Amino acid sequence: MTAGDYNFAYLDEQTKCMIRRAILKGIAVPGYQVPFASREMPMPYGWGTGGVQVTAACLTPDDTLKVIDQGADDTTNAVSIRKFFQRTAGVAVTEATAEATIIQTRHRIPETALTEGQILVYQVPIPEPLRFLEPRETETRKMHELEEYGLMHVKLYEDIARHGQIATSYAYPVKVEGRYVMDPSPIPKFDNPKLSDSSAIQLFGAGREQRIYALPPYTHVVSLDFDDHPFVASKAAHDCDLCGAADSYLDEVITDDLGGRMFVCSDTDFCRCRRAAGHTGRLGAPVTASRTVAPPPPPSPTRGEGGADPDLSDPGASPPPCGEGLGVGGHRHDIKETAE
Amino acid sequence: MIEIRDLCKSFTLHNQGAAVIPVMAGANLSVARGDCVGLIGASGAGKSTLMRMVWGNYLAASGSIRVGTLDVATAQPRQIIRLRRETLGYVSQFLRVVPRVPTLEVVAEPLLNLGMPADQARDRAASLLARLNIPERLWTLSPTTFSGGEQQRVNIARGFAHPYPALLLDEPTASLDAVNREVVLTLIEEAKARGAAILGIFHDEAARDRVCDRVVDVRTFMPRAA
Amino acid sequence: MTAHDRSLSDRPLFQVQNLSKYYGARIGCADVSFDLYPGEVLGIVGESGSGKSTLLSCLAGHMAPDTGRVIFDTALGPRDTVTMGEAERRRMGRTDWAFVHQNPRDGLRMGVSAGGNVGERLMAIGARHYGDIRDKSIDWLGRVEIAADRIDDRPRAFSGGMQQRLQIARNLVTGPRLVFMDEPTGGLDVSVQARLLDLLRGLVREMGLSAIIVTHDLAVVRLLADRLMVMKGGHVVEQGLTDQVLDDPQHAYTQLLVSSVLQV
């Protein structure tokens, strides 16, 4: 079967219209979960079917797509979704955050600040933040309708009572424009501040749960907390061992059976660009333009499911350029060529 | 203080062929402030029925029962509740309390219901219990486990805790020894002295002679056989 | 205003006028009217299927009556809770009103600690200081005789009586003025019932609470309720002062009900 057998970006146009309507409604009512008729996608639930449908509805032939999974461009989930759209839409792809017009992400927000015109599409497993305390969907909808959000604080209260602090470290609930409480998808709470006042459009797609919600650019998003236990965007208290970054979210990587470990940026593009710019961490060597790959290829992160598998990233791939815009389509297809 | 006029009472037993049993007709009675009136008459003549009607426990068929300014025969439940809280005390023969509640609390409850601070109410309850010779070690226990005489004294302490302007006493000295009987009679005399109107049933004739200013034979209130 | 002063008010807290609820052609409850004053406890008794639970659901706003008015004396004056907006009615359900279920599992969050259960209503009305919420929870656990060191235990670890007391604390923490109770002592053994009754009486007195208690247990209403309403087949057949209705029942059904109770 060839790509020509599919409509552009796999979904038929009517479905895309339906999804776009849901997206527009979501943007009009920031944080509100809009029901939509989620389609069967050629991948299992939990692999980003919601995000893929949103991306498919947003893609135009001129777009440049970046796909990340836990910050990495080279893990299974990211690679397969990227290939899916290369094949069904033929769009340009990139690993450089600044170059992408649409970024589909699983569980991270890129470290590089997003800009106007970019769309960030989140894959959402469970869109309902109240779900674990109130299992009845009829009741949670009513609670959203009437702004009855005391229960959300009960969850945080339980955290403090049990752990002495708010131990929720990902999927940390937020309030959008003082109205809807929203699950930001399982991003680390380190990323929560980036949700607020972002220049980009942020879209959230939950395929199995058939919900789409959105944050238009420059939406005010506040992480819930208590007066005496304020929200803290925490990360591991280390610098990246490869690029030395002190302010990026880190994955802990076990390197041997003797307790050896290293901390590396979860955002692989960010880390690579820093190394290319000459920054070096404790264990890292700078990446030069001559395709030198950092000595220890990052093994699987222990954190999160569906972790990175280094074998899937082709060491022979030419790393996309950093920082400066490309403007030439051919270069962006580097990955496509190597992946095939 | 207590004025009963043309009071009638009958019971209708719906589950026994709707039998109507008239028990009282044309009862008239009045008790002034500082007076004590004793009800006499054989068992079943209607002494307790009359007391219960004044208390609001039995409904009157017709007539009026004025306690202070309220006609109990036609009053709303909430008016009777207020009357019982502020104006009318009742010492029944039987103690009916929530199980497990300490004796001191049982006696202090009428005062707490009137809004008295808890420590004052307990002090007052303690002094009455002491006066009625209830050993202090029993104060923290529920009276439901007490002997008949002890329960009776707890009941009296509870009934006298608040200086009600009107009091109903149903056999207050029954099952009491001489010492405690004397205490109770003194309490009654003190209540009269402060102006309480008292309606009572006393089988103890000596006691009746000592505290009652008048006696009323309830047999005169019995309906004539048709 | 102290609890005692409140209980002397001449303005009804809660007025029910000609309330009816039908299930198709069947009567749930029909033409029920009564006034409840501040500090009053009203008992509703009747056998299973007599309509008392339907009535309570309609009163508490859990079910919409077909006809009638349910007027509550809100901070802004008397309001018909049947016609008020759902948001407002639910807010009232978390502030001025409380509902104690027969089964604590219906009234508690079993997966949330005791402290979280008590704190929920506080957080629902905007409390955002963890330390304050916790202090209030500990205070209320104490008032319902649950040791402070159980605050982080889940209700599952509690006995039936403790669960019921926890449910009461959870409901009363926001200082409601009216409490609906559906068989609050049902399913508890006798000694635990007594303890709960004593607790409820004390709280009603101290807080000047008004309460509506649905039960089939005449001993419970005798000890708790000032006034009693007897229901049969969806209709109120008799109402009055509790001890008067129990000791001198006028209606055939009430006489049967009272005479059917086992004497202890």
Short mmCIF file of N, CA, C and O in Angstrom, two decimals, chain C residues 47-122:
data_model
loop_
_atom_site.label_atom_id
_atom_site.label_comp_id
_atom_site.label_asym_id
_atom_site.label_seq_id
_atom_site.Cartn_x
_atom_site.Cartn_y
_atom_site.Cartn_z
N GLU C 47 -43.53 3.24 58.07
CA GLU C 47 -42.93 1.97 57.65
C GLU C 47 -42.24 2.15 56.30
O GLU C 47 -42.36 3.19 55.66
N SER C 48 -41.54 1.12 55.87
CA SER C 48 -40.90 1.15 54.57
C SER C 48 -41.95 1.40 53.50
O SER C 48 -43.02 0.81 53.54
N GLY C 49 -41.65 2.30 52.57
CA GLY C 49 -42.60 2.58 51.51
C GLY C 49 -43.63 3.63 51.88
O GLY C 49 -44.54 3.92 51.11
N SER C 50 -43.50 4.23 53.06
CA SER C 50 -44.50 5.21 53.48
C SER C 50 -44.24 6.57 52.85
O SER C 50 -45.03 7.48 53.00
N GLY C 51 -43.10 6.72 52.15
CA GLY C 51 -42.83 7.98 51.47
C GLY C 51 -41.89 8.88 52.23
O GLY C 51 -41.59 9.99 51.79
N LYS C 52 -41.37 8.41 53.36
CA LYS C 52 -40.53 9.31 54.16
C LYS C 52 -39.19 9.59 53.49
O LYS C 52 -38.70 10.71 53.55
N SER C 53 -38.63 8.60 52.83
CA SER C 53 -37.35 8.83 52.16
C SER C 53 -37.54 9.70 50.92
O SER C 53 -36.71 10.56 50.62
N THR C 54 -38.64 9.49 50.19
CA THR C 54 -38.96 10.35 49.05
C THR C 54 -39.08 11.79 49.51
O THR C 54 -38.53 12.71 48.91
N LEU C 55 -39.79 11.96 50.62
CA LEU C 55 -39.98 13.31 51.16
C LEU C 55 -38.64 13.95 51.49
O LEU C 55 -38.36 15.09 51.11
N LEU C 56 -37.78 13.18 52.17
CA LEU C 56 -36.48 13.74 52.56
C LEU C 56 -35.66 14.13 51.33
O LEU C 56 -35.02 15.17 51.31
N SER C 57 -35.71 13.27 50.31
CA SER C 57 -34.96 13.59 49.08
C SER C 57 -35.46 14.87 48.45
O SER C 57 -34.68 15.68 47.95
N CYS C 58 -36.78 15.06 48.45
CA CYS C 58 -37.34 16.28 47.88
C CYS C 58 -36.96 17.49 48.72
O CYS C 58 -36.64 18.56 48.19
N LEU C 59 -36.98 17.33 50.03
CA LEU C 59 -36.65 18.45 50.91
C LEU C 59 -35.20 18.88 50.72
O LEU C 59 -34.88 20.05 50.69
N ALA C 60 -34.32 17.87 50.59
CA ALA C 60 -32.88 18.16 50.53
C ALA C 60 -32.45 18.55 49.12
O ALA C 60 -31.27 18.80 48.89
N GLY C 61 -33.39 18.54 48.18
CA GLY C 61 -33.04 18.96 46.82
C GLY C 61 -32.39 17.87 46.00
O GLY C 61 -31.85 18.13 44.93
N HIS C 62 -32.42 16.63 46.49
CA HIS C 62 -31.84 15.53 45.71
C HIS C 62 -32.80 15.08 44.63
O HIS C 62 -32.44 14.37 43.71
N MET C 63 -34.06 15.46 44.80
CA MET C 63 -35.10 15.04 43.87
C MET C 63 -36.03 16.24 43.70
O MET C 63 -36.23 16.99 44.66
N ALA C 64 -36.52 16.42 42.50
CA ALA C 64 -37.40 17.56 42.28
C ALA C 64 -38.84 17.16 42.56
O ALA C 64 -39.33 16.19 41.98
N PRO C 65 -39.53 17.86 43.45
CA PRO C 65 -40.94 17.52 43.69
C PRO C 65 -41.79 17.93 42.48
O PRO C 65 -41.38 18.77 41.69
N ASP C 66 -42.96 17.29 42.33
CA ASP C 66 -43.85 17.65 41.23
C ASP C 66 -44.56 18.97 41.51
O ASP C 66 -44.73 19.79 40.62
N THR C 67 -44.98 19.14 42.75
CA THR C 67 -45.60 20.41 43.13
C THR C 67 -45.12 20.79 44.52
O THR C 67 -44.59 19.96 45.25
N GLY C 68 -45.35 22.04 44.86
CA GLY C 68 -45.06 22.47 46.22
C GLY C 68 -43.84 23.36 46.32
O GLY C 68 -43.08 23.51 45.37
N ARG C 69 -43.71 23.94 47.49
CA ARG C 69 -42.60 24.86 47.72
C ARG C 69 -41.81 24.41 48.95
O ARG C 69 -42.37 23.89 49.90
N VAL C 70 -40.50 24.59 48.88
CA VAL C 70 -39.61 24.26 49.98
C VAL C 70 -38.80 25.52 50.25
O VAL C 70 -37.84 25.82 49.53
N ILE C 71 -39.22 26.28 51.25
CA ILE C 71 -38.65 27.61 51.44
C ILE C 71 -37.65 27.58 52.59
O ILE C 71 -37.96 27.13 53.69
N PHE C 72 -36.44 28.07 52.29
CA PHE C 72 -35.41 28.11 53.32
C PHE C 72 -35.05 29.56 53.60
O PHE C 72 -34.96 30.38 52.69
N ASP C 73 -34.88 29.87 54.89
CA ASP C 73 -34.56 31.23 55.28
C ASP C 73 -33.06 31.46 55.09
O ASP C 73 -32.27 31.27 56.00
N THR C 74 -32.67 31.85 53.90
CA THR C 74 -31.25 32.04 53.59
C THR C 74 -30.77 33.36 54.18
O THR C 74 -31.54 34.14 54.72
N ALA C 75 -29.46 33.58 54.04
CA ALA C 75 -28.89 34.84 54.54
C ALA C 75 -29.55 36.03 53.85
O ALA C 75 -29.58 37.14 54.39
N LEU C 76 -30.10 35.80 52.65
CA LEU C 76 -30.73 36.89 51.89
C LEU C 76 -32.24 36.86 52.02
O LEU C 76 -32.94 37.44 51.20
N GLY C 77 -32.73 36.16 53.04
CA GLY C 77 -34.18 36.08 53.21
C GLY C 77 -34.72 34.77 52.68
O GLY C 77 -33.99 33.97 52.09
N PRO C 78 -36.03 34.51 52.90
CA PRO C 78 -36.62 33.23 52.50
C PRO C 78 -36.56 33.03 50.99
O PRO C 78 -36.87 33.94 50.23
N ARG C 79 -36.13 31.83 50.58
CA ARG C 79 -36.04 31.52 49.15
C ARG C 79 -36.64 30.15 48.91
O ARG C 79 -36.46 29.24 49.72
N ASP C 80 -37.34 30.00 47.78
CA ASP C 80 -37.87 28.70 47.40
C ASP C 80 -36.74 27.88 46.77
O ASP C 80 -36.26 28.21 45.69
N THR C 81 -36.34 26.82 47.45
CA THR C 81 -35.19 26.05 46.97
C THR C 81 -35.55 25.17 45.78
O THR C 81 -34.67 24.66 45.11
N VAL C 82 -36.85 24.98 45.54
CA VAL C 82 -37.23 24.16 44.39
C VAL C 82 -36.96 24.91 43.09
O VAL C 82 -36.53 24.34 42.09
N THR C 83 -37.19 26.22 43.12
CA THR C 83 -37.05 26.99 41.88
C THR C 83 -35.70 27.70 41.78
O THR C 83 -35.40 28.27 40.74
N MET C 84 -34.92 27.67 42.83
CA MET C 84 -33.62 28.36 42.73
C MET C 84 -32.69 27.57 41.81
O MET C 84 -32.91 26.40 41.53
N GLY C 85 -31.65 28.22 41.31
CA GLY C 85 -30.74 27.56 40.38
C GLY C 85 -30.00 26.42 41.05
O GLY C 85 -29.78 26.42 42.25
N GLU C 86 -29.62 25.47 40.21
CA GLU C 86 -28.95 24.29 40.76
C GLU C 86 -27.64 24.65 41.44
O GLU C 86 -27.28 24.09 42.48
N ALA C 87 -26.91 25.59 40.85
CA ALA C 87 -25.63 25.97 41.43
C ALA C 87 -25.82 26.48 42.85
O ALA C 87 -25.11 26.10 43.77
N GLU C 88 -26.84 27.32 43.01
CA GLU C 88 -27.09 27.90 44.33
C GLU C 88 -27.56 26.83 45.31
O GLU C 88 -27.14 26.80 46.47
N ARG C 89 -28.42 25.94 44.81
CA ARG C 89 -28.94 24.89 45.68
C ARG C 89 -27.80 23.97 46.14
O ARG C 89 -27.72 23.60 47.29
N ARG C 90 -26.92 23.65 45.22
CA ARG C 90 -25.81 22.78 45.61
C ARG C 90 -24.85 23.49 46.55
O ARG C 90 -24.27 22.88 47.44
N ARG C 91 -24.68 24.79 46.35
CA ARG C 91 -23.82 25.54 47.26
C ARG C 91 -24.42 25.52 48.66
O ARG C 91 -23.73 25.36 49.66
N MET C 92 -25.76 25.64 48.71
CA MET C 92 -26.42 25.59 50.00
C MET C 92 -26.22 24.22 50.64
O MET C 92 -26.07 24.10 51.85
N GLY C 93 -26.21 23.19 49.78
CA GLY C 93 -26.00 21.84 50.28
C GLY C 93 -24.63 21.64 50.92
O GLY C 93 -24.42 20.70 51.67
N ARG C 94 -23.71 22.53 50.60
CA ARG C 94 -22.37 22.42 51.17
C ARG C 94 -22.15 23.40 52.32
O ARG C 94 -21.12 23.34 52.99
N THR C 95 -23.08 24.34 52.50
CA THR C 95 -22.85 25.37 53.51
C THR C 95 -23.94 25.35 54.58
O THR C 95 -23.71 24.89 55.69
N ASP C 96 -25.13 25.80 54.24
CA ASP C 96 -26.20 25.90 55.23
C ASP C 96 -26.87 24.57 55.53
O ASP C 96 -27.48 24.40 56.57
N TRP C 97 -26.77 23.64 54.59
CA TRP C 97 -27.43 22.35 54.77
C TRP C 97 -26.39 21.24 54.93
O TRP C 97 -25.25 21.38 54.48
N ALA C 98 -26.85 20.18 55.52
CA ALA C 98 -26.00 18.99 55.60
C ALA C 98 -26.89 17.77 55.46
O ALA C 98 -28.09 17.83 55.75
N PHE C 99 -26.31 16.67 54.99
CA PHE C 99 -27.10 15.46 54.80
C PHE C 99 -26.30 14.28 55.36
O PHE C 99 -25.19 14.02 54.91
N VAL C 100 -26.88 13.60 56.33
CA VAL C 100 -26.22 12.43 56.92
C VAL C 100 -26.95 11.18 56.40
O VAL C 100 -28.13 11.00 56.64
N HIS C 101 -26.21 10.38 55.66
CA HIS C 101 -26.80 9.18 55.07
C HIS C 101 -26.83 8.03 56.06
O HIS C 101 -26.02 7.95 56.97
N GLN C 102 -27.77 7.12 55.81
CA GLN C 102 -27.83 5.93 56.66
C GLN C 102 -26.54 5.13 56.54
O GLN C 102 -25.95 4.73 57.53
N ASN C 103 -26.09 4.92 55.30
CA ASN C 103 -24.88 4.16 55.10
C ASN C 103 -23.71 5.13 54.94
O ASN C 103 -23.68 5.91 54.01
N PRO C 104 -22.75 5.07 55.87
CA PRO C 104 -21.64 6.04 55.80
C PRO C 104 -20.93 6.00 54.46
O PRO C 104 -20.35 7.00 54.03
N ARG C 105 -20.98 4.86 53.78
CA ARG C 105 -20.31 4.76 52.49
C ARG C 105 -20.91 5.73 51.47
O ARG C 105 -20.25 6.15 50.52
N ASP C 106 -22.19 6.07 51.65
CA ASP C 106 -22.83 7.01 50.73
C ASP C 106 -22.46 8.45 51.06
O ASP C 106 -22.60 9.33 50.22
N GLY C 107 -22.02 8.66 52.29
CA GLY C 107 -21.76 10.04 52.70
C GLY C 107 -20.29 10.36 52.89
O GLY C 107 -19.93 11.50 53.11
N LEU C 108 -19.45 9.34 52.80
CA LEU C 108 -18.02 9.56 52.98
C LEU C 108 -17.29 9.22 51.70
O LEU C 108 -17.79 8.46 50.87
N ARG C 109 -16.08 9.76 51.55
CA ARG C 109 -15.20 9.29 50.49
C ARG C 109 -14.29 8.25 51.12
O ARG C 109 -13.42 8.58 51.92
N MET C 110 -14.54 6.99 50.75
CA MET C 110 -13.86 5.91 51.45
C MET C 110 -12.37 5.86 51.12
O MET C 110 -11.58 5.31 51.87
N GLY C 111 -11.97 6.45 50.01
CA GLY C 111 -10.56 6.42 49.63
C GLY C 111 -9.77 7.63 50.13
O GLY C 111 -8.61 7.78 49.82
N VAL C 112 -10.44 8.48 50.89
CA VAL C 112 -9.80 9.70 51.36
C VAL C 112 -9.70 9.64 52.89
O VAL C 112 -10.60 9.12 53.55
N SER C 113 -8.61 10.15 53.43
CA SER C 113 -8.39 10.09 54.88
C SER C 113 -9.51 10.80 55.64
O SER C 113 -10.26 11.60 55.08
N ALA C 114 -9.58 10.50 56.95
CA ALA C 114 -10.60 11.14 57.79
C ALA C 114 -10.46 12.66 57.72
O ALA C 114 -11.45 13.38 57.57
N GLY C 115 -9.23 13.14 57.79
CA GLY C 115 -9.00 14.58 57.75
C GLY C 115 -9.46 15.18 56.43
O GLY C 115 -10.05 16.25 56.39
N GLY C 116 -9.18 14.47 55.34
CA GLY C 116 -9.60 14.94 54.02
C GLY C 116 -11.11 14.96 53.90
O GLY C 116 -11.69 15.86 53.30
N ASN C 117 -11.76 13.95 54.49
CA ASN C 117 -13.22 13.91 54.47
C ASN C 117 -13.82 15.11 55.19
O ASN C 117 -14.76 15.72 54.71
N VAL C 118 -13.25 15.42 56.35
CA VAL C 118 -13.79 16.54 57.12
C VAL C 118 -13.45 17.86 56.41
O VAL C 118 -14.25 18.78 56.36
N GLY C 119 -12.24 17.91 55.82
CA GLY C 119 -11.79 19.15 55.20
C GLY C 119 -12.47 19.47 53.88
O GLY C 119 -12.42 20.61 53.43
N GLU C 120 -13.11 18.47 53.26
CA GLU C 120 -13.61 18.69 51.90
C GLU C 120 -14.57 19.87 51.81
O GLU C 120 -14.47 20.71 50.91
N ARG C 121 -15.51 19.93 52.76
CA ARG C 121 -16.48 21.03 52.69
C ARG C 121 -15.80 22.37 52.88
O ARG C 121 -16.19 23.38 52.29
N LEU C 122 -14.76 22.39 53.74
CA LEU C 122 -14.03 23.65 53.93
C LEU C 122 -13.35 24.07 52.63
O LEU C 122 -13.40 25.23 52.23
#
